[in-house]
Amino acid sequence: MRRTAWILIGFGVLLLVLAALLRFVVAPAATKLPSDTDTTTTYSGKGSVLNVAALQSGDVANALARDIPVTLDRHVYVSDSDGDTAIVHDDGTLKAGSASSQNNHTYAVDRTTMTETAPINGVQVEQHQGLTVTMPVDPQPTTDIYTYWDSVTRQAVPVTYIGTEDRAGRETYHYRATASGALADSALQQQLPASLPRTLAPRLLALLPTQTQQQLAPLVAALPPQVPLAYTATSTYDVWADAKLGAPLDTKINRSVVANVILGNTVLPLLPVLAVDVTEDQASVADAASRADDAALKLDWIELWGPIVLLVLGLALIVVGLLVGRRPPEPPVDAPTARVDAGSPAAT
């Protein structure tokens, strides 16, 4: 077989190997949570926020700001990764008027399933179960497959599939998760009073719903000097996840934290001390969709078009090489016979 044929076949085989590596080695790695993930999302809406300083000073009239504009900045980033594990930070800053509060969480996340895994490199993380910051690649449009970790009540709750919807020109799956229970987030707990002086009770009654006033009014005289409070929280999360990548393109959060009075074995709801209803800004939605477009195009080339192109070129080179190798060699060209003139010395 000719040397040219071997060269063509060799390059063809090399392209086939590269196609296999791209599809079965590089592609699976490309579907993992990127180690350089770093996004900031802005939410805006309305909320009610407790002014703890005003409440404790007796300024009941200004203790609760109701239906004021609020914003939430959410910074999600990966600080470390090793193999299939990533250390993911989910830092939130809530701004209401001149007040702001932070609520930060750190998780060890499996970069493929996006659920909990063991931490790496001695990093301290929050124990959790289920999803936290994103869905996995190629999420399933169905209910009761996924669970979502509610950091406020520290429980995993089921995720419900609502339907398929468009966001910024991309197909998304709309999911919803609702969590309700005792407040268990230590950062939020530290921002709220553990008890209130009994002397504030008469003035607080005016802020309460009529039914609560009727329940508490006869009990005010029997309250202890410091009235213990317990907090419950209810949160509803709506997420529009990219149908291909699983990345959240739009999110809505509705949360309410309620203070409850503990009287013996009876817990009476007092008033909401934190209520937010925020939706992701359109600029953040457009930015997320743009990143998804770029990532989806890159993934398509890695998973599909790149391997196909390499496969076709590799097979073509092998076929050409075999054809060149099977072609019979051309016969050698005979050297021309020298002409001898009759008058030359050789003719005598």
GROMACS .gro file of C-alpha atoms in nm:
model
  348
    1MET     CA    1   0.000   0.000   0.000
    2ARG     CA    2   0.131   0.341  -0.088
    3ARG     CA    3   0.274   0.575   0.175
    4THR     CA    4   0.012   0.837   0.085
    5ALA     CA    5  -0.267   0.590   0.158
    6TRP     CA    6  -0.127   0.511   0.502
    7ILE     CA    7  -0.105   0.881   0.584
    8LEU     CA    8  -0.468   0.942   0.481
    9ILE     CA    9  -0.593   0.641   0.678
   10GLY     CA   10  -0.388   0.746   0.983
   11PHE     CA   11  -0.537   1.096   0.983
   12GLY     CA   12  -0.885   0.948   0.939
   13VAL     CA   13  -0.844   0.718   1.239
   14LEU     CA   14  -0.711   1.011   1.444
   15LEU     CA   15  -1.025   1.214   1.361
   16LEU     CA   16  -1.247   0.920   1.463
   17VAL     CA   17  -1.066   0.898   1.797
   18LEU     CA   18  -1.107   1.274   1.848
   19ALA     CA   19  -1.479   1.245   1.770
   20ALA     CA   20  -1.518   0.972   2.033
   21LEU     CA   21  -1.321   1.172   2.292
   22LEU     CA   22  -1.527   1.484   2.224
   23ARG     CA   23  -1.858   1.301   2.259
   24PHE     CA   24  -1.785   1.062   2.544
   25VAL     CA   25  -1.519   1.245   2.748
   26VAL     CA   26  -1.542   1.619   2.686
   27ALA     CA   27  -1.923   1.636   2.653
   28PRO     CA   28  -2.003   1.481   2.995
   29ALA     CA   29  -1.756   1.723   3.157
   30ALA     CA   30  -1.922   2.015   2.976
   31THR     CA   31  -2.261   1.932   3.131
   32LYS     CA   32  -2.130   1.976   3.485
   33LEU     CA   33  -2.170   2.293   3.688
   34PRO     CA   34  -1.882   2.514   3.563
   35SER     CA   35  -1.608   2.573   3.817
   36ASP     CA   36  -1.604   2.942   3.719
   37THR     CA   37  -1.976   2.998   3.787
   38ASP     CA   38  -2.030   3.355   3.908
   39THR     CA   39  -2.367   3.527   3.856
   40THR     CA   40  -2.556   3.810   4.023
   41THR     CA   41  -2.935   3.833   3.995
   42THR     CA   42  -3.150   4.128   4.099
   43TYR     CA   43  -3.509   4.095   4.223
   44SER     CA   44  -3.755   4.372   4.302
   45GLY     CA   45  -4.103   4.399   4.447
   46LYS     CA   46  -4.290   4.490   4.764
   47GLY     CA   47  -4.243   4.387   5.122
   48SER     CA   48  -4.307   4.450   5.490
   49VAL     CA   49  -4.011   4.471   5.727
   50LEU     CA   50  -3.992   4.488   6.105
   51ASN     CA   51  -3.784   4.771   6.255
   52VAL     CA   52  -3.652   4.591   6.561
   53ALA     CA   53  -3.488   4.902   6.709
   54ALA     CA   54  -3.811   5.101   6.685
   55LEU     CA   55  -4.011   4.815   6.837
   56GLN     CA   56  -3.778   4.767   7.132
   57SER     CA   57  -3.775   5.140   7.201
   58GLY     CA   58  -4.155   5.143   7.218
   59ASP     CA   59  -4.209   5.324   6.888
   60VAL     CA   60  -4.483   5.086   6.781
   61ALA     CA   61  -4.615   5.318   6.511
   62ASN     CA   62  -4.289   5.284   6.315
   63ALA     CA   63  -4.214   4.927   6.413
   64LEU     CA   64  -4.347   4.774   6.092
   65ALA     CA   65  -4.299   4.924   5.747
   66ARG     CA   66  -4.570   4.781   5.523
   67ASP     CA   67  -4.579   4.743   5.144
   68ILE     CA   68  -4.256   4.929   5.076
   69PRO     CA   69  -4.029   4.877   4.774
   70VAL     CA   70  -3.769   4.606   4.832
   71THR     CA   71  -3.485   4.462   4.627
   72LEU     CA   72  -3.293   4.139   4.660
   73ASP     CA   73  -2.945   4.091   4.514
   74ARG     CA   74  -2.850   3.725   4.486
   75HIS     CA   75  -2.487   3.634   4.420
   76VAL     CA   76  -2.422   3.271   4.326
   77TYR     CA   77  -2.065   3.157   4.270
   78VAL     CA   78  -1.832   2.858   4.296
   79SER     CA   79  -1.527   2.912   4.516
   80ASP     CA   80  -1.370   2.567   4.485
   81SER     CA   81  -1.419   2.245   4.292
   82ASP     CA   82  -1.264   1.901   4.278
   83GLY     CA   83  -1.388   1.637   4.037
   84ASP     CA   84  -1.766   1.612   4.067
   85THR     CA   85  -1.789   1.838   4.374
   86ALA     CA   86  -1.826   2.216   4.384
   87ILE     CA   87  -1.844   2.456   4.678
   88VAL     CA   88  -2.134   2.684   4.592
   89HIS     CA   89  -2.214   3.012   4.765
   90ASP     CA   90  -2.564   3.160   4.761
   91ASP     CA   91  -2.538   3.511   4.909
   92GLY     CA   92  -2.847   3.731   4.937
   93THR     CA   93  -2.874   4.100   5.027
   94LEU     CA   94  -3.225   4.230   5.099
   95LYS     CA   95  -3.272   4.607   5.085
   96ALA     CA   96  -3.586   4.776   5.219
   97GLY     CA   97  -3.570   5.153   5.239
   98SER     CA   98  -3.247   5.250   5.415
   99ALA     CA   99  -3.217   4.910   5.585
  100SER     CA  100  -3.039   4.608   5.442
  101SER     CA  101  -2.969   4.256   5.566
  102GLN     CA  102  -2.758   3.970   5.440
  103ASN     CA  103  -2.830   3.600   5.434
  104ASN     CA  104  -2.548   3.384   5.302
  105HIS     CA  105  -2.530   3.008   5.252
  106THR     CA  106  -2.253   2.771   5.143
  107TYR     CA  107  -2.322   2.424   5.002
  108ALA     CA  108  -2.125   2.125   4.875
  109VAL     CA  109  -2.297   2.035   4.548
  110ASP     CA  110  -2.261   1.747   4.304
  111ARG     CA  111  -2.174   1.918   3.975
  112THR     CA  112  -2.392   1.677   3.773
  113THR     CA  113  -2.704   1.616   3.982
  114MET     CA  114  -2.683   1.957   4.157
  115THR     CA  115  -2.781   1.791   4.485
  116GLU     CA  116  -2.593   1.748   4.813
  117THR     CA  117  -2.256   1.578   4.842
  118ALA     CA  118  -1.961   1.560   5.083
  119PRO     CA  119  -1.753   1.878   5.121
  120ILE     CA  120  -1.396   1.906   4.995
  121ASN     CA  121  -1.072   2.057   5.121
  122GLY     CA  122  -1.206   2.105   5.473
  123VAL     CA  123  -1.455   2.376   5.369
  124GLN     CA  124  -1.736   2.433   5.619
  125VAL     CA  125  -2.073   2.399   5.443
  126GLU     CA  126  -2.440   2.392   5.535
  127GLN     CA  127  -2.589   2.045   5.543
  128HIS     CA  128  -2.879   2.023   5.302
  129GLN     CA  129  -3.084   1.792   5.084
  130GLY     CA  130  -3.200   1.839   4.725
  131LEU     CA  131  -3.149   2.125   4.483
  132THR     CA  132  -3.027   2.470   4.583
  133VAL     CA  133  -2.919   2.710   4.306
  134THR     CA  134  -2.999   2.535   3.977
  135MET     CA  135  -3.163   2.237   3.811
  136PRO     CA  136  -2.944   1.970   3.644
  137VAL     CA  137  -2.879   1.972   3.271
  138ASP     CA  138  -3.173   1.834   3.070
  139PRO     CA  139  -3.428   1.868   3.355
  140GLN     CA  140  -3.736   1.650   3.342
  141PRO     CA  141  -4.075   1.819   3.291
  142THR     CA  142  -4.253   1.625   3.560
  143THR     CA  143  -4.353   1.637   3.926
  144ASP     CA  144  -4.212   1.456   4.229
  145ILE     CA  145  -3.866   1.388   4.084
  146TYR     CA  146  -3.684   1.678   4.246
  147THR     CA  147  -3.676   1.829   4.593
  148TYR     CA  148  -3.571   2.184   4.681
  149TRP     CA  149  -3.385   2.289   4.993
  150ASP     CA  150  -3.561   2.570   5.179
  151SER     CA  151  -3.289   2.732   5.390
  152VAL     CA  152  -3.544   2.933   5.590
  153THR     CA  153  -3.712   2.629   5.747
  154ARG     CA  154  -3.419   2.393   5.674
  155GLN     CA  155  -3.624   2.128   5.503
  156ALA     CA  156  -3.638   1.965   5.161
  157VAL     CA  157  -3.974   2.010   4.988
  158PRO     CA  158  -4.110   1.853   4.668
  159VAL     CA  159  -4.088   2.039   4.339
  160THR     CA  160  -4.402   2.061   4.125
  161TYR     CA  161  -4.391   2.096   3.748
  162ILE     CA  162  -4.633   2.370   3.636
  163GLY     CA  163  -4.582   2.380   3.258
  164THR     CA  164  -4.361   2.480   2.965
  165GLU     CA  165  -4.324   2.855   2.906
  166ASP     CA  166  -4.108   3.095   2.709
  167ARG     CA  167  -3.857   3.325   2.876
  168ALA     CA  168  -3.656   3.570   2.664
  169GLY     CA  169  -3.693   3.350   2.357
  170ARG     CA  170  -3.589   3.026   2.524
  171GLU     CA  171  -3.803   2.729   2.624
  172THR     CA  172  -3.825   2.685   3.000
  173TYR     CA  173  -3.989   2.448   3.247
  174HIS     CA  174  -4.185   2.623   3.518
  175TYR     CA  175  -4.137   2.460   3.860
  176ARG     CA  176  -4.281   2.554   4.200
  177ALA     CA  177  -4.183   2.460   4.554
  178THR     CA  178  -4.357   2.567   4.876
  179ALA     CA  179  -4.213   2.526   5.225
  180SER     CA  180  -4.379   2.603   5.560
  181GLY     CA  181  -4.261   2.544   5.915
  182ALA     CA  182  -4.071   2.681   6.211
  183LEU     CA  183  -3.806   2.940   6.129
  184ALA     CA  184  -3.472   2.761   6.140
  185ASP     CA  185  -3.240   2.999   5.956
  186SER     CA  186  -2.992   3.122   6.217
  187ALA     CA  187  -2.913   3.441   6.023
  188LEU     CA  188  -3.281   3.541   6.020
  189GLN     CA  189  -3.330   3.437   6.379
  190GLN     CA  190  -3.052   3.670   6.491
  191GLN     CA  191  -3.225   3.962   6.321
  192LEU     CA  192  -3.550   3.911   6.514
  193PRO     CA  193  -3.623   3.960   6.887
  194ALA     CA  194  -3.658   3.645   7.096
  195SER     CA  195  -3.912   3.816   7.324
  196LEU     CA  196  -4.099   4.142   7.378
  197PRO     CA  197  -4.173   4.339   7.696
  198ARG     CA  198  -4.526   4.289   7.823
  199THR     CA  199  -4.565   4.669   7.838
  200LEU     CA  200  -4.572   4.678   7.457
  201ALA     CA  201  -4.866   4.440   7.432
  202PRO     CA  202  -5.147   4.699   7.459
  203ARG     CA  203  -4.987   4.914   7.189
  204LEU     CA  204  -4.918   4.617   6.963
  205LEU     CA  205  -5.279   4.507   6.972
  206ALA     CA  206  -5.376   4.793   6.744
  207LEU     CA  207  -5.149   4.652   6.472
  208LEU     CA  208  -5.300   4.307   6.481
  209PRO     CA  209  -5.590   4.154   6.292
  210THR     CA  210  -5.925   4.179   6.470
  211GLN     CA  211  -5.941   3.807   6.545
  212THR     CA  212  -5.595   3.812   6.705
  213GLN     CA  213  -5.685   4.116   6.912
  214GLN     CA  214  -5.990   3.937   7.049
  215GLN     CA  215  -5.779   3.636   7.145
  216LEU     CA  216  -5.499   3.831   7.309
  217ALA     CA  217  -5.681   4.115   7.484
  218PRO     CA  218  -5.812   3.903   7.775
  219LEU     CA  219  -5.466   3.748   7.820
  220VAL     CA  220  -5.252   4.062   7.836
  221ALA     CA  221  -5.267   4.093   8.215
  222ALA     CA  222  -5.147   3.734   8.256
  223LEU     CA  223  -4.849   3.771   8.023
  224PRO     CA  224  -4.499   3.730   8.172
  225PRO     CA  225  -4.272   4.038   8.190
  226GLN     CA  226  -4.093   3.914   7.877
  227VAL     CA  227  -4.325   3.752   7.627
  228PRO     CA  228  -4.142   3.474   7.435
  229LEU     CA  229  -4.184   3.471   7.061
  230ALA     CA  230  -4.165   3.186   6.812
  231TYR     CA  231  -4.139   3.238   6.439
  232THR     CA  232  -4.285   3.044   6.151
  233ALA     CA  233  -4.211   3.093   5.783
  234THR     CA  234  -4.380   3.015   5.455
  235SER     CA  235  -4.198   3.048   5.123
  236THR     CA  236  -4.305   2.982   4.766
  237TYR     CA  237  -4.044   2.961   4.492
  238ASP     CA  238  -4.133   2.979   4.122
  239VAL     CA  239  -3.845   2.893   3.889
  240TRP     CA  240  -3.839   2.898   3.510
  241ALA     CA  241  -3.548   2.665   3.427
  242ASP     CA  242  -3.396   2.641   3.080
  243ALA     CA  243  -3.533   2.324   2.919
  244LYS     CA  244  -3.187   2.222   2.791
  245LEU     CA  245  -2.942   2.352   3.049
  246GLY     CA  246  -3.152   2.357   3.366
  247ALA     CA  247  -3.020   2.703   3.453
  248PRO     CA  248  -3.282   2.935   3.610
  249LEU     CA  249  -3.377   3.209   3.363
  250ASP     CA  250  -3.645   3.366   3.582
  251THR     CA  251  -3.740   3.333   3.948
  252LYS     CA  252  -4.013   3.463   4.179
  253ILE     CA  253  -3.996   3.443   4.559
  254ASN     CA  254  -4.284   3.501   4.799
  255ARG     CA  255  -4.194   3.471   5.167
  256SER     CA  256  -4.361   3.552   5.497
  257VAL     CA  257  -4.215   3.522   5.847
  258VAL     CA  258  -4.472   3.547   6.127
  259ALA     CA  259  -4.411   3.615   6.497
  260ASN     CA  260  -4.615   3.397   6.730
  261VAL     CA  261  -4.687   3.443   7.099
  262ILE     CA  262  -4.627   3.137   7.316
  263LEU     CA  263  -4.879   3.103   7.598
  264GLY     CA  264  -4.824   2.771   7.770
  265ASN     CA  265  -4.896   2.508   7.508
  266THR     CA  266  -5.079   2.757   7.286
  267VAL     CA  267  -4.912   2.941   6.998
  268LEU     CA  268  -5.100   3.246   6.869
  269PRO     CA  269  -4.997   3.419   6.543
  270LEU     CA  270  -4.906   3.778   6.622
  271LEU     CA  271  -4.802   3.961   6.304
  272PRO     CA  272  -4.578   3.922   5.997
  273VAL     CA  273  -4.233   4.056   6.079
  274LEU     CA  274  -4.094   3.997   5.730
  275ALA     CA  275  -4.286   3.963   5.406
  276VAL     CA  276  -4.134   3.987   5.060
  277ASP     CA  277  -4.282   3.929   4.718
  278VAL     CA  278  -4.009   3.979   4.458
  279THR     CA  279  -3.961   3.889   4.093
  280GLU     CA  280  -3.640   3.875   3.893
  281ASP     CA  281  -3.577   4.196   3.698
  282GLN     CA  282  -3.607   4.178   3.320
  283ALA     CA  283  -3.244   4.279   3.280
  284SER     CA  284  -3.139   3.977   3.487
  285VAL     CA  285  -3.371   3.753   3.282
  286ALA     CA  286  -3.224   3.880   2.956
  287ASP     CA  287  -2.869   3.834   3.088
  288ALA     CA  288  -2.944   3.477   3.200
  289ALA     CA  289  -3.102   3.395   2.862
  290SER     CA  290  -2.799   3.535   2.678
  291ARG     CA  291  -2.564   3.319   2.884
  292ALA     CA  292  -2.789   3.019   2.816
  293ASP     CA  293  -2.777   3.085   2.440
  294ASP     CA  294  -2.397   3.085   2.442
  295ALA     CA  295  -2.372   2.779   2.665
  296ALA     CA  296  -2.631   2.584   2.461
  297LEU     CA  297  -2.449   2.658   2.134
  298LYS     CA  298  -2.119   2.547   2.283
  299LEU     CA  299  -2.279   2.231   2.421
  300ASP     CA  300  -2.439   2.151   2.085
  301TRP     CA  301  -2.100   2.163   1.915
  302ILE     CA  302  -1.939   1.949   2.184
  303GLU     CA  303  -2.219   1.691   2.205
  304LEU     CA  304  -2.344   1.677   1.845
  305TRP     CA  305  -2.203   1.885   1.561
  306GLY     CA  306  -1.835   1.858   1.652
  307PRO     CA  307  -1.838   1.476   1.675
  308ILE     CA  308  -2.043   1.450   1.354
  309VAL     CA  309  -1.800   1.672   1.158
  310LEU     CA  310  -1.498   1.481   1.289
  311LEU     CA  311  -1.668   1.147   1.218
  312VAL     CA  312  -1.756   1.240   0.858
  313LEU     CA  313  -1.410   1.379   0.784
  314GLY     CA  314  -1.240   1.079   0.945
  315LEU     CA  315  -1.445   0.827   0.745
  316ALA     CA  316  -1.389   1.026   0.426
  317LEU     CA  317  -1.012   1.023   0.475
  318ILE     CA  318  -1.013   0.649   0.545
  319VAL     CA  319  -1.218   0.578   0.230
  320VAL     CA  320  -0.990   0.795   0.017
  321GLY     CA  321  -0.686   0.626   0.170
  322LEU     CA  322  -0.823   0.280   0.090
  323LEU     CA  323  -0.900   0.382  -0.268
  324VAL     CA  324  -0.553   0.523  -0.313
  325GLY     CA  325  -0.403   0.205  -0.165
  326ARG     CA  326  -0.600  -0.021  -0.399
  327ARG     CA  327  -0.503   0.166  -0.716
  328PRO     CA  328  -0.249  -0.044  -0.916
  329PRO     CA  329   0.092   0.113  -0.949
  330GLU     CA  330   0.166   0.276  -1.284
  331PRO     CA  331   0.415   0.082  -1.504
  332PRO     CA  332   0.765   0.223  -1.513
  333VAL     CA  333   0.851   0.436  -1.813
  334ASP     CA  334   1.127   0.277  -2.031
  335ALA     CA  335   1.434   0.491  -2.092
  336PRO     CA  336   1.463   0.605  -2.458
  337THR     CA  337   1.712   0.407  -2.681
  338ALA     CA  338   2.007   0.612  -2.794
  339ARG     CA  339   2.014   0.673  -3.174
  340VAL     CA  340   2.336   0.573  -3.357
  341ASP     CA  341   2.421   0.759  -3.676
  342ALA     CA  342   2.582   0.562  -3.959
  343GLY     CA  343   2.873   0.798  -3.980
  344SER     CA  344   2.959   0.789  -3.615
  345PRO     CA  345   3.263   0.598  -3.486
  346ALA     CA  346   3.033   0.344  -3.318
  347ALA     CA  347   2.895   0.239  -3.655
  348THR     CA  348   3.231   0.130  -3.792
   0.00000   0.00000   0.00000
